[in-house]
Short mmCIF file of C-alpha atoms and ligand atoms in Angstrom, two decimals:
data_model
loop_
_atom_site.label_atom_id
_atom_site.label_comp_id
_atom_site.label_asym_id
_atom_site.label_seq_id
_atom_site.Cartn_x
_atom_site.Cartn_y
_atom_site.Cartn_z
CA UNK A 1 -20.92 48.24 -45.35
CA UNK A 2 -21.88 44.63 -45.82
CA UNK A 3 -24.33 43.90 -48.58
CA UNK A 4 -24.69 40.26 -49.47
CA UNK A 5 -25.71 38.71 -52.72
CA UNK A 6 -27.02 35.15 -52.69
CA UNK A 7 -25.37 33.45 -55.61
CA UNK A 8 -25.18 29.99 -54.09
CA UNK A 9 -28.73 29.90 -52.74
CA UNK A 10 -30.32 31.50 -55.77
CA UNK A 11 -28.75 29.15 -58.30
CA UNK A 12 -28.63 25.80 -56.56
CA UNK A 13 -31.38 23.55 -55.22
CA UNK A 14 -32.50 24.22 -51.65
CA UNK A 15 -33.55 21.74 -49.01
CA UNK A 16 -37.36 22.17 -49.02
CA UNK A 17 -37.65 21.61 -45.25
CA UNK A 18 -36.96 24.63 -43.15
CA UNK A 19 -36.78 23.02 -39.75
CA UNK A 20 -33.44 23.00 -38.02
CA UNK A 21 -33.17 19.42 -36.85
CA UNK A 22 -30.47 16.91 -37.82
CA UNK A 23 -31.55 14.84 -40.81
CA UNK A 24 -30.54 13.31 -44.11
CA UNK A 25 -30.95 15.91 -46.82
CA UNK A 26 -31.90 14.82 -50.34
CA UNK A 27 -31.56 16.58 -53.71
CA UNK A 28 -30.31 19.84 -52.22
CA UNK A 29 -27.01 21.70 -52.14
CA UNK A 30 -27.84 23.57 -48.93
CA UNK A 31 -30.35 24.16 -46.16
CA UNK A 32 -31.39 27.62 -45.05
CA UNK A 33 -30.61 28.04 -41.38
CA UNK A 34 -30.30 30.91 -38.93
CA UNK A 35 -27.37 31.22 -36.53
CA UNK A 36 -28.65 30.48 -33.04
CA UNK A 37 -27.63 33.83 -31.55
CA UNK A 38 -25.10 34.35 -28.74
CA UNK A 39 -25.57 35.79 -25.25
CA UNK A 40 -22.78 38.30 -25.07
CA UNK A 41 -20.52 38.48 -28.13
CA UNK A 42 -17.23 40.35 -27.88
CA UNK A 43 -14.73 40.96 -30.64
CA UNK A 44 -11.23 39.64 -29.92
CA UNK A 45 -9.51 40.51 -33.18
CA UNK A 46 -10.27 41.19 -36.82
CA UNK A 47 -8.05 41.05 -39.89
CA UNK A 48 -7.50 44.59 -41.13
CA UNK A 49 -6.41 43.23 -44.51
CA UNK A 50 -9.49 41.10 -45.06
CA UNK A 51 -11.69 43.95 -43.89
CA UNK A 52 -10.05 46.17 -46.47
CA UNK A 53 -10.40 43.50 -49.19
CA UNK A 54 -14.09 43.36 -48.42
CA UNK A 55 -14.44 47.12 -48.42
CA UNK A 56 -15.10 47.34 -44.66
CA UNK A 57 -13.67 50.26 -42.72
CA UNK A 58 -11.69 49.82 -39.52
CA UNK A 59 -14.28 51.93 -37.71
CA UNK A 60 -17.10 49.65 -38.85
CA UNK A 61 -15.20 46.57 -37.66
CA UNK A 62 -14.88 48.08 -34.23
CA UNK A 63 -18.61 48.64 -33.77
CA UNK A 64 -20.88 46.42 -31.72
CA UNK A 65 -23.00 46.06 -34.86
CA UNK A 66 -20.07 44.29 -36.58
CA UNK A 67 -19.58 41.77 -33.78
CA UNK A 68 -23.34 41.14 -33.64
CA UNK A 69 -23.18 40.16 -37.32
CA UNK A 70 -19.99 38.14 -36.88
CA UNK A 71 -21.47 36.12 -34.04
CA UNK A 72 -24.74 35.52 -35.87
CA UNK A 73 -26.90 37.76 -33.68
CA UNK A 74 -27.85 40.14 -36.47
CA UNK A 75 -28.18 39.67 -40.19
CA UNK A 76 -26.52 42.09 -42.58
CA UNK A 77 -28.32 43.44 -45.65
CA UNK A 78 -29.23 40.72 -48.12
CA UNK A 79 -27.99 37.87 -45.92
CA UNK A 80 -29.98 34.66 -46.10
CA UNK A 81 -27.76 32.21 -44.19
CA UNK A 82 -27.30 28.63 -45.25
CA UNK A 83 -25.43 25.45 -44.39
CA UNK A 84 -23.91 23.47 -47.26
CA UNK A 85 -24.59 19.80 -47.93
CA UNK A 86 -21.62 17.55 -48.50
CA UNK A 87 -20.47 14.02 -47.86
CA UNK A 88 -17.03 12.49 -47.76
CA UNK A 89 -14.42 9.89 -47.00
CA UNK A 90 -13.02 10.14 -43.49
CA UNK A 91 -9.77 8.31 -42.65
CA UNK A 92 -10.13 6.28 -45.82
CA UNK A 93 -13.72 5.15 -45.27
CA UNK A 94 -16.97 6.33 -46.75
CA UNK A 95 -18.74 8.43 -44.12
CA UNK A 96 -21.99 9.34 -45.89
CA UNK A 97 -23.63 12.72 -45.37
CA UNK A 98 -21.57 15.25 -43.40
CA UNK A 99 -22.31 18.85 -44.35
CA UNK A 100 -21.80 22.12 -42.49
CA UNK A 101 -22.53 20.91 -38.98
CA UNK A 102 -21.19 24.05 -37.40
CA UNK A 103 -20.60 26.40 -40.27
CA UNK A 104 -23.19 28.83 -41.51
CA UNK A 105 -22.62 30.90 -44.64
CA UNK A 106 -23.83 34.47 -44.40
CA UNK A 107 -23.75 34.89 -48.17
CA UNK A 108 -21.43 36.14 -50.87
CA UNK A 109 -19.91 39.54 -51.42
CA UNK A 110 -18.91 40.76 -54.82
CA UNK A 111 -15.65 42.67 -54.33
CA UNK A 112 -12.57 43.69 -56.30
CA UNK A 113 -10.95 40.28 -55.78
CA UNK A 114 -14.11 38.58 -57.08
CA UNK A 115 -16.72 36.63 -55.15
CA UNK A 116 -16.01 36.17 -51.46
CA UNK A 117 -18.16 33.98 -49.24
CA UNK A 118 -18.38 34.75 -45.53
CA UNK A 119 -18.90 31.82 -43.22
CA UNK A 120 -19.37 31.69 -39.45
CA UNK A 121 -17.77 28.69 -37.77
CA UNK A 122 -19.37 27.83 -34.44
CA UNK A 123 -22.56 29.91 -34.74
CA UNK A 124 -24.96 27.10 -33.85
CA UNK A 125 -26.46 23.83 -35.04
CA UNK A 126 -27.67 23.08 -38.54
CA UNK A 127 -29.51 20.15 -40.16
CA UNK A 128 -26.01 18.66 -40.67
CA UNK A 129 -24.94 18.76 -37.01
CA UNK A 130 -25.77 15.10 -36.43
CA UNK A 131 -25.30 14.56 -32.67
CA UNK A 132 -22.99 17.55 -32.13
CA UNK A 133 -23.74 21.08 -30.93
CA UNK A 134 -22.71 23.31 -33.84
CA UNK A 135 -20.38 25.31 -31.61
CA UNK A 136 -16.64 25.96 -31.42
CA UNK A 137 -14.34 26.64 -28.49
CA UNK A 138 -11.97 29.57 -28.06
CA UNK A 139 -8.86 27.36 -28.25
CA UNK A 140 -9.62 26.00 -31.72
CA UNK A 141 -10.91 29.37 -32.94
CA UNK A 142 -7.69 31.18 -31.97
CA UNK A 143 -5.81 28.45 -33.83
CA UNK A 144 -7.94 28.83 -36.94
CA UNK A 145 -7.85 32.62 -37.00
CA UNK A 146 -4.10 32.92 -36.52
CA UNK A 147 -3.08 30.01 -38.70
CA UNK A 148 -5.17 30.84 -41.72
CA UNK A 149 -3.86 34.41 -41.74
CA UNK A 150 -0.29 33.17 -41.16
CA UNK A 151 -0.56 30.67 -44.01
CA UNK A 152 -1.63 33.40 -46.40
CA UNK A 153 1.45 35.44 -45.55
CA UNK A 154 3.64 32.39 -45.98
CA UNK A 155 2.34 32.22 -49.54
CA UNK A 156 0.29 29.08 -48.93
CA UNK A 157 -3.15 28.99 -50.57
CA UNK A 158 -5.73 29.15 -47.78
CA UNK A 159 -9.13 30.28 -46.65
CA UNK A 160 -8.84 33.54 -44.67
CA UNK A 161 -10.34 34.83 -41.44
CA UNK A 162 -12.12 38.14 -41.00
CA UNK A 163 -12.89 38.03 -37.30
CA UNK A 164 -12.66 36.11 -34.06
CA UNK A 165 -15.29 36.77 -31.39
CA UNK A 166 -16.08 35.35 -27.98
CA UNK A 167 -19.70 34.28 -27.73
CA UNK A 168 -20.13 34.82 -23.99
CA UNK A 169 -21.33 31.22 -23.77
CA UNK A 170 -19.69 28.06 -22.55
CA UNK A 171 -19.22 24.91 -24.56
CA UNK A 172 -18.79 21.41 -23.14
CA UNK A 173 -15.86 19.48 -24.59
CA UNK A 174 -14.16 16.21 -23.78
CA UNK A 175 -10.84 17.27 -25.22
CA UNK A 176 -9.04 13.92 -24.84
CA UNK A 177 -12.14 11.76 -25.31
CA UNK A 178 -11.45 10.21 -21.90
CA UNK A 179 -14.66 11.03 -20.06
CA UNK A 180 -13.38 14.30 -18.58
CA UNK A 181 -15.67 16.78 -20.28
CA UNK A 182 -15.18 20.40 -19.23
CA UNK A 183 -16.75 23.73 -20.03
CA UNK A 184 -14.66 25.98 -22.23
CA UNK A 185 -15.24 29.46 -23.62
CA UNK A 186 -17.16 29.51 -26.90
CA UNK A 187 -16.05 31.52 -29.93
CA UNK A 188 -16.94 32.16 -33.55
CA UNK A 189 -14.56 32.73 -36.46
CA UNK A 190 -15.78 34.38 -39.64
CA UNK A 191 -13.96 32.62 -42.48
CA UNK A 192 -13.61 34.03 -45.96
CA UNK A 193 -13.01 32.23 -49.26
CA UNK A 194 -14.29 32.48 -52.82
CA UNK A 195 -16.41 29.45 -51.94
CA UNK A 196 -16.43 26.62 -49.44
CA UNK A 197 -17.19 23.97 -52.08
CA UNK A 198 -15.31 20.78 -51.25
CA UNK A 199 -14.49 17.49 -52.96
CA UNK A 200 -17.24 16.14 -50.69
CA UNK A 201 -19.81 18.53 -52.20
CA UNK A 202 -19.55 16.54 -55.43
CA UNK A 203 -19.33 13.20 -53.64
CA UNK A 204 -22.66 14.03 -52.00
CA UNK A 205 -24.60 14.04 -55.27
CA UNK A 206 -22.61 11.22 -56.87
CA UNK A 207 -23.37 9.01 -53.86
CA UNK A 208 -27.06 9.80 -54.20
CA UNK A 209 -26.80 9.02 -57.94
CA UNK A 210 -28.24 12.48 -58.48
CA UNK A 211 -26.48 13.31 -61.75
CA UNK A 212 -28.77 16.24 -62.46
CA UNK A 213 -27.71 18.09 -59.33
CA UNK A 214 -24.12 16.94 -59.70
CA UNK A 215 -24.08 18.70 -63.05
CA UNK A 216 -25.81 21.76 -61.60
CA UNK A 217 -23.13 22.06 -58.95
CA UNK A 218 -20.36 21.60 -61.52
CA UNK A 219 -21.93 24.21 -63.80
CA UNK A 220 -22.33 26.63 -60.91
CA UNK A 221 -18.71 26.12 -59.85
CA UNK A 222 -17.46 26.63 -63.37
CA UNK A 223 -19.63 29.65 -64.13
CA UNK A 224 -18.48 31.54 -61.05
CA UNK A 225 -14.98 30.27 -60.37
CA UNK A 226 -13.60 28.61 -63.49
CA UNK A 227 -15.22 30.75 -66.16
CA UNK A 228 -12.03 30.70 -68.25
CA UNK A 229 -12.95 27.10 -69.09
CA UNK A 230 -16.24 28.16 -70.58
CA UNK A 231 -16.76 26.76 -74.06
CA UNK A 232 -13.97 24.22 -73.61
CA UNK A 233 -14.81 20.95 -75.31
CA UNK A 234 -14.21 18.85 -72.20
CA UNK A 235 -14.83 21.49 -69.59
CA UNK A 236 -15.58 19.18 -66.66
CA UNK A 237 -12.43 17.23 -67.31
CA UNK A 238 -10.44 20.45 -67.56
CA UNK A 239 -11.99 21.56 -64.29
CA UNK A 240 -10.83 18.35 -62.62
CA UNK A 241 -7.36 18.81 -64.05
CA UNK A 242 -7.16 22.32 -62.60
CA UNK A 243 -8.32 21.12 -59.20
CA UNK A 244 -5.56 18.48 -59.33
CA UNK A 245 -2.95 21.09 -60.26
CA UNK A 246 -4.03 23.51 -57.53
CA UNK A 247 -4.14 20.72 -54.96
CA UNK A 248 -0.63 19.66 -55.92
CA UNK A 249 0.67 23.20 -55.55
CA UNK A 250 -0.95 23.51 -52.13
CA UNK A 251 0.66 20.30 -50.89
CA UNK A 252 4.11 21.37 -52.11
CA UNK A 253 3.70 24.55 -50.07
CA UNK A 254 2.69 22.53 -47.00
CA UNK A 255 5.83 20.42 -47.37
CA UNK A 256 7.91 23.56 -47.83
CA UNK A 257 6.81 25.21 -44.59
CA UNK A 258 6.38 22.06 -42.47
CA UNK A 259 2.59 22.17 -42.10
CA UNK A 260 0.65 19.02 -41.30
CA UNK A 261 -3.10 19.37 -41.85
CA UNK A 262 -4.02 16.40 -39.69
CA UNK A 263 -7.48 15.64 -41.17
CA UNK A 264 -7.19 15.38 -44.93
CA UNK A 265 -10.62 13.83 -45.32
CA UNK A 266 -12.28 14.50 -48.67
CA UNK A 267 -14.77 16.85 -46.99
CA UNK A 268 -11.79 18.97 -45.92
CA UNK A 269 -10.43 19.44 -49.45
CA UNK A 270 -11.33 22.69 -51.19
CA UNK A 271 -11.94 22.65 -54.93
CA UNK A 272 -9.96 25.91 -55.06
CA UNK A 273 -6.86 24.16 -53.73
CA UNK A 274 -7.04 26.17 -50.52
CA UNK A 275 -6.03 24.91 -47.12
CA UNK A 276 -9.36 24.57 -45.36
CA UNK A 277 -10.72 23.47 -41.96
CA UNK A 278 -8.00 24.15 -39.46
CA UNK A 279 -8.49 21.51 -36.80
CA UNK A 280 -5.80 19.34 -35.21
CA UNK A 281 -3.15 20.65 -37.60
CA UNK A 282 0.46 21.02 -36.52
CA UNK A 283 3.84 22.41 -37.48
CA UNK A 284 6.93 20.34 -37.65
CA UNK A 285 9.31 21.12 -34.80
CA UNK A 286 11.87 18.28 -34.97
CA UNK A 287 11.73 17.16 -38.58
CA UNK A 288 9.93 13.82 -38.82
CA UNK A 289 8.02 12.75 -41.94
CA UNK A 290 6.13 10.19 -39.81
CA UNK A 291 4.65 12.78 -37.48
CA UNK A 292 0.92 13.40 -37.28
CA UNK A 293 -0.46 15.98 -34.86
CA UNK A 294 -3.90 14.36 -34.68
CA UNK A 295 -4.55 11.90 -31.82
CA UNK A 296 -7.42 10.32 -33.80
CA UNK A 297 -4.93 9.62 -36.60
CA UNK A 298 -2.40 7.83 -34.39
CA UNK A 299 -3.30 4.21 -35.20
CA UNK A 300 -2.46 4.39 -38.93
CA UNK A 301 -0.83 7.83 -39.12
CA UNK A 302 -2.64 8.23 -42.41
CA UNK A 303 -2.26 12.01 -42.32
CA UNK A 304 1.43 12.13 -41.32
CA UNK A 305 3.61 14.82 -42.93
CA UNK A 306 5.29 12.51 -45.43
CA UNK A 307 1.99 10.99 -46.54
CA UNK A 308 0.21 14.24 -47.47
CA UNK A 309 0.98 14.02 -51.21
CA UNK A 310 -0.21 10.41 -51.38
CA UNK A 311 -3.42 11.30 -49.59
CA UNK A 312 -4.01 14.29 -51.83
CA UNK A 313 -3.80 11.96 -54.81
CA UNK A 314 -6.15 9.47 -53.12
CA UNK A 315 -8.63 12.27 -52.46
CA UNK A 316 -8.42 13.34 -56.09
CA UNK A 317 -9.28 9.79 -57.07
CA UNK A 318 -12.44 10.09 -54.97
CA UNK A 319 -13.27 13.39 -56.66
CA UNK A 320 -12.68 11.77 -60.05
CA UNK A 321 -15.12 9.00 -59.15
CA UNK A 322 -17.66 11.60 -58.10
CA UNK A 323 -17.30 13.58 -61.33
CA UNK A 324 -17.25 10.49 -63.53
CA UNK A 325 -21.00 10.55 -64.37
CA UNK A 326 -20.57 13.94 -66.07
CA UNK A 327 -17.14 13.23 -67.61
CA UNK A 328 -17.49 9.59 -68.69
CA UNK A 329 -13.86 9.29 -69.72
CA UNK A 330 -12.12 6.91 -67.37
CA UNK A 331 -8.76 6.96 -69.12
CA UNK A 332 -8.51 10.72 -69.18
CA UNK A 333 -9.32 10.87 -65.45
CA UNK A 334 -6.78 8.15 -64.72
CA UNK A 335 -4.10 10.04 -66.65
CA UNK A 336 -4.64 13.16 -64.59
CA UNK A 337 -4.42 11.21 -61.36
CA UNK A 338 -1.29 9.39 -62.48
CA UNK A 339 0.30 12.66 -63.62
CA UNK A 340 -0.19 14.02 -60.14
CA UNK A 341 2.69 11.85 -58.97
CA UNK A 342 5.13 13.21 -61.56
CA UNK A 343 3.98 16.80 -61.16
CA UNK A 344 4.37 16.49 -57.42
CA UNK A 345 7.78 14.87 -57.67
CA UNK A 346 9.11 17.58 -60.00
CA UNK A 347 7.50 20.40 -58.02
CA UNK A 348 8.80 19.02 -54.75
CA UNK A 349 12.31 18.71 -56.14
CA UNK A 350 12.41 22.28 -57.40
CA UNK A 351 10.91 23.54 -54.12
CA UNK A 352 13.61 21.70 -52.13
CA UNK A 353 16.30 23.09 -54.44
CA UNK A 354 15.05 26.57 -53.62
CA UNK A 355 15.13 25.80 -49.92
CA UNK A 356 18.75 24.74 -50.36
CA UNK A 357 19.60 27.73 -52.52
CA UNK A 358 20.46 25.66 -55.59
CA UNK A 359 19.67 26.89 -59.09
CA UNK A 360 20.23 24.62 -62.10
CA UNK A 361 19.64 21.03 -61.07
CA UNK A 362 22.28 18.33 -61.15
CA UNK A 363 21.75 14.55 -61.23
CA UNK A 364 23.00 14.16 -57.66
CA UNK A 365 20.57 16.70 -56.17
CA UNK A 366 17.83 14.18 -55.43
CA UNK A 367 20.24 12.06 -53.41
CA UNK A 368 21.49 15.15 -51.59
CA UNK A 369 17.90 16.02 -50.64
CA UNK A 370 16.94 12.55 -49.45
CA UNK A 371 20.12 12.28 -47.40
CA UNK A 372 19.24 15.65 -45.88
CA UNK A 373 15.79 14.40 -44.95
CA UNK A 374 17.28 11.36 -43.21
CA UNK A 375 19.95 13.41 -41.45
CA UNK A 376 17.41 15.95 -40.19
CA UNK A 377 15.18 13.19 -38.89
CA UNK A 378 18.00 11.22 -37.25
CA UNK A 379 19.47 14.25 -35.50
CA UNK A 380 16.07 15.77 -34.63
CA UNK A 381 16.64 19.04 -36.40
CA UNK A 382 14.09 21.78 -36.02
CA UNK A 383 12.77 22.23 -39.54
CA UNK A 384 12.12 26.00 -39.47
CA UNK A 385 15.29 26.93 -37.62
CA UNK A 386 17.52 24.61 -39.67
CA UNK A 387 16.46 26.01 -43.05
CA UNK A 388 16.57 29.58 -41.83
CA UNK A 389 20.12 29.18 -40.51
CA UNK A 390 21.23 27.34 -43.63
CA UNK A 391 21.32 30.57 -45.62
CA UNK A 392 24.15 31.80 -43.37
CA UNK A 393 26.43 29.11 -44.73
CA UNK A 394 28.83 30.04 -47.47
CA UNK A 395 30.73 27.88 -49.86
CA UNK A 396 34.12 28.70 -48.29
CA UNK A 397 33.23 27.20 -44.92
CA UNK A 398 34.48 23.84 -43.69
CA UNK A 399 31.93 21.18 -42.71
CA UNK A 400 32.82 21.84 -39.05
CA UNK A 401 32.07 25.53 -39.44
CA UNK A 402 28.85 24.79 -41.31
CA UNK A 403 27.72 22.44 -38.57
CA UNK A 404 28.41 25.21 -36.07
CA UNK A 405 25.99 27.47 -37.95
CA UNK A 406 23.06 25.05 -37.81
CA UNK A 407 23.84 23.27 -34.53
CA UNK A 408 21.38 25.33 -32.54
CA UNK A 409 18.53 23.84 -34.58
CA UNK A 410 19.16 20.35 -33.15
CA UNK A 411 17.13 18.78 -30.37
CA UNK A 412 19.60 15.90 -30.08
CA UNK A 413 22.39 16.07 -27.51
CA UNK A 414 25.26 18.20 -28.82
CA UNK A 415 27.74 16.25 -26.70
CA UNK A 416 27.04 13.18 -28.81
CA UNK A 417 29.46 12.48 -31.63
CA UNK A 418 26.95 10.83 -33.96
CA UNK A 419 25.02 14.00 -35.03
CA UNK A 420 28.30 15.75 -35.79
CA UNK A 421 29.53 12.85 -37.89
CA UNK A 422 26.38 12.61 -40.02
CA UNK A 423 26.17 16.37 -40.48
CA UNK A 424 29.83 16.60 -41.48
CA UNK A 425 29.18 13.93 -44.06
CA UNK A 426 26.21 15.83 -45.50
CA UNK A 427 27.91 19.22 -45.40
CA UNK A 428 30.89 17.88 -47.32
CA UNK A 429 28.54 17.21 -50.21
CA UNK A 430 26.46 20.38 -49.82
CA UNK A 431 29.47 22.69 -49.60
CA UNK A 432 30.98 21.01 -52.61
CA UNK A 433 27.69 21.45 -54.47
CA UNK A 434 27.55 25.16 -53.56
CA UNK A 435 30.86 25.67 -55.37
CA UNK A 436 29.02 25.00 -58.66
CA UNK A 437 26.58 27.84 -58.01
CA UNK A 438 27.21 31.02 -59.92
CA UNK A 439 25.44 33.50 -57.66
CA UNK A 440 27.14 35.06 -54.65
CA UNK A 441 26.58 33.86 -51.10
CA UNK A 442 24.77 37.12 -50.33
CA UNK A 443 22.38 36.72 -53.26
CA UNK A 444 21.73 33.12 -52.34
CA UNK A 445 20.88 34.12 -48.78
CA UNK A 446 18.33 36.64 -50.05
CA UNK A 447 16.69 33.98 -52.25
CA UNK A 448 16.69 31.32 -49.55
CA UNK A 449 15.19 33.62 -46.92
CA UNK A 450 12.22 34.17 -49.26
CA UNK A 451 11.23 30.50 -49.13
CA UNK A 452 12.42 29.49 -45.67
CA UNK A 453 10.26 31.35 -43.15
CA UNK A 454 11.73 32.59 -39.92
CA UNK A 455 8.43 32.52 -38.04
CA UNK A 456 5.65 29.94 -38.17
CA UNK A 457 2.75 29.32 -35.80
CA UNK A 458 4.37 26.48 -33.90
CA UNK A 459 2.02 24.46 -31.74
CA UNK A 460 3.56 25.68 -28.50
CA UNK A 461 3.33 29.28 -29.68
CA UNK A 462 -0.38 28.92 -30.46
CA UNK A 463 -0.78 27.30 -27.05
CA UNK A 464 0.75 30.32 -25.30
CA UNK A 465 -1.71 32.59 -27.12
CA UNK A 466 -4.61 30.29 -26.19
CA UNK A 467 -3.75 30.09 -22.50
CA UNK A 468 -3.52 33.89 -22.29
CA UNK A 469 -6.74 34.35 -24.29
CA UNK A 470 -8.52 31.94 -22.00
CA UNK A 471 -7.66 34.29 -19.13
CA UNK A 472 -8.98 37.27 -21.12
CA UNK A 473 -5.56 38.49 -22.28
CA UNK A 474 -5.50 38.82 -26.07
CA UNK A 475 -2.09 40.51 -26.21
CA UNK A 476 -0.26 37.42 -27.49
CA UNK A 477 -2.93 36.78 -30.12
CA UNK A 478 -2.50 40.34 -31.41
CA UNK A 479 1.29 40.13 -31.27
CA UNK A 480 1.35 36.85 -33.21
CA UNK A 481 -1.09 38.20 -35.77
CA UNK A 482 1.31 41.10 -36.45
CA UNK A 483 4.43 38.93 -36.36
CA UNK A 484 3.05 36.37 -38.79
CA UNK A 485 2.16 39.01 -41.36
CA UNK A 486 5.86 39.08 -42.26
CA UNK A 487 7.13 35.56 -41.64
CA UNK A 488 10.16 35.92 -43.94
CA UNK A 489 11.41 39.14 -42.34
CA UNK A 490 13.96 39.15 -39.55
CA UNK A 491 11.80 41.26 -37.16
CA UNK A 492 14.44 41.36 -34.39
CA UNK A 493 11.87 42.65 -31.89
CA UNK A 494 10.18 39.24 -32.14
CA UNK A 495 13.35 37.14 -31.97
CA UNK A 496 11.92 35.34 -28.90
CA UNK A 497 9.47 33.54 -31.23
CA UNK A 498 12.40 32.11 -33.21
CA UNK A 499 13.14 29.43 -30.66
CA UNK A 500 13.01 25.67 -30.60
CA UNK A 501 10.07 24.01 -28.88
CA UNK A 502 10.71 24.23 -25.13
CA UNK A 503 10.77 21.06 -23.04
CA UNK A 504 7.47 21.84 -21.31
CA UNK A 505 5.73 21.53 -24.67
CA UNK A 506 6.97 18.03 -25.49
CA UNK A 507 4.15 16.15 -23.82
CA UNK A 508 1.64 18.94 -23.40
CA UNK A 509 -1.75 18.45 -25.03
CA UNK A 510 -2.24 21.14 -27.66
CA UNK A 511 1.49 21.17 -28.44
CA UNK A 512 2.61 17.65 -29.19
CA UNK A 513 -0.83 16.21 -29.79
CA UNK A 514 -4.19 17.60 -30.69
CA UNK A 515 -7.58 16.01 -30.78
CA UNK A 516 -10.43 16.66 -33.19
CA UNK A 517 -12.49 17.94 -30.27
CA UNK A 518 -12.86 21.62 -30.96
P1 AMP B 601 -14.10 18.08 -39.37
O1 AMP B 601 -13.37 16.78 -39.42
O2 AMP B 601 -13.80 18.93 -38.17
O3 AMP B 601 -13.95 18.85 -40.62
O4 AMP B 601 -15.66 17.74 -39.19
C1 AMP B 601 -16.30 16.67 -39.82
C2 AMP B 601 -17.79 16.87 -39.80
O5 AMP B 601 -18.27 17.02 -38.47
C3 AMP B 601 -18.29 18.09 -40.57
O6 AMP B 601 -19.49 17.76 -41.16
C4 AMP B 601 -18.48 19.11 -39.47
O7 AMP B 601 -19.43 20.08 -39.82
C5 AMP B 601 -18.98 18.24 -38.33
N1 AMP B 601 -18.69 18.83 -37.01
C6 AMP B 601 -17.49 18.96 -36.41
N2 AMP B 601 -17.63 19.55 -35.20
C7 AMP B 601 -18.96 19.81 -35.03
C8 AMP B 601 -19.73 20.41 -34.00
N3 AMP B 601 -19.20 20.85 -32.87
N4 AMP B 601 -21.07 20.49 -34.21
C9 AMP B 601 -21.64 20.03 -35.33
N5 AMP B 601 -20.97 19.47 -36.33
C10 AMP B 601 -19.64 19.35 -36.19
MG1 MG B 602 -14.43 19.78 -42.01
#
């Protein structure tokens, strides 16, 4: 059964106004708000693992009562829903107050894994909705549900999803922002994370020069989520350092699996180092560090794959500025931000070595890796398929044989000589390097297959699930949910999902390009 505690609302300052109209909120960490209520909610899928983590039985999750709670129609015991206040930098510019415009927290649960906050995304407007409707469409909700669960199983730190429900209502969206608004099915995802506190939560109070509440939020965060730092001489600084470390680890994982977040604004950065706010994200098909999946990001490609570490560091700088009034040690903050670069560089190198199946590093490894990146880009190699096939290569092969193993990962024309030439050149070096490895080819394959997933939620794959779901067929959504629970396993029955992006997906909206409209 669900029984909420109200840690956030009982310990932090509340917005004194209880009317649900868009406004600027002062001196408050949240506003109490009720979900608007949906006409005809229907459960599409729930995560059996998250249910179990939260102590909810399968039977309970299949009741109408459950879906009424997960669509905001009914309140569970102890629930006193609230929307969180935050601000942030969007696309490099200060954006002022943002806040949960379409997220409503039901409350916190105290479970074996610690505190877990349940949040409905798309359950109706809040004081932070500005001019928008507080709702979410089925397409983006399927993407959020499947991707957050898939990321967890890939070993990438992420918020989770408990449920995905249709609301029975329609939502008007201009998907391409070109004046062609259309009605789409509405949906609500229940997201789960220890907390949904963001970099922007701290920026909100710093911007208002409200140091008292800034400190309250920091103390709250530390008491409940960083209690091991309690009593530390410079606890706020330590807290910042841990956020930087966790953020760095998260980004290295993104680069490992080929995930591009698409909207790394400071309001979309979790202080737990979790991937949060699945919007116009994308997965690398043909490897290209300059690729961004977000149409809004096209002019500067700020959030392109290769720029994610730089942006993470930039966002940390903004968090450092926000925390400065309670840390007051500019040099120490600067050091942490500067260290990010080295930590990232080292972490990225050892991650890439693992992807290549190399153990003890050699001075030439960095060059081998950067030449690989260029070769993959130039020959349009599918990132997931390439790395997965790479573990089938053994040190006794010739470069021609090795190329034969990975050739089916290329989008470029196999009749062309150029891709063969550049790959032969790279394989000469790689095969030579493998000869220095002490472990057997079989052992190396086992290690490599643990870091190079076979299955990821490619954009075209999500699109197939969405188009079926839109017609009321949730079979693909369920199949992908099961498949992506074991992304590193061969799962021969799902081999059809281990395919390059088909041609129809190259230009299709939702596959090659996504908008923020969701
Ligand atoms: P995002 O870039 O999607 O994380 O959203 C940026 C801001 O816009 C956040 O404050 C969101 O809560 C808000 N927002 C996005 N979509 C909606 C919507 N449909 N209704 C209300 N607020 C929204
Ligand atoms: Mg957001």
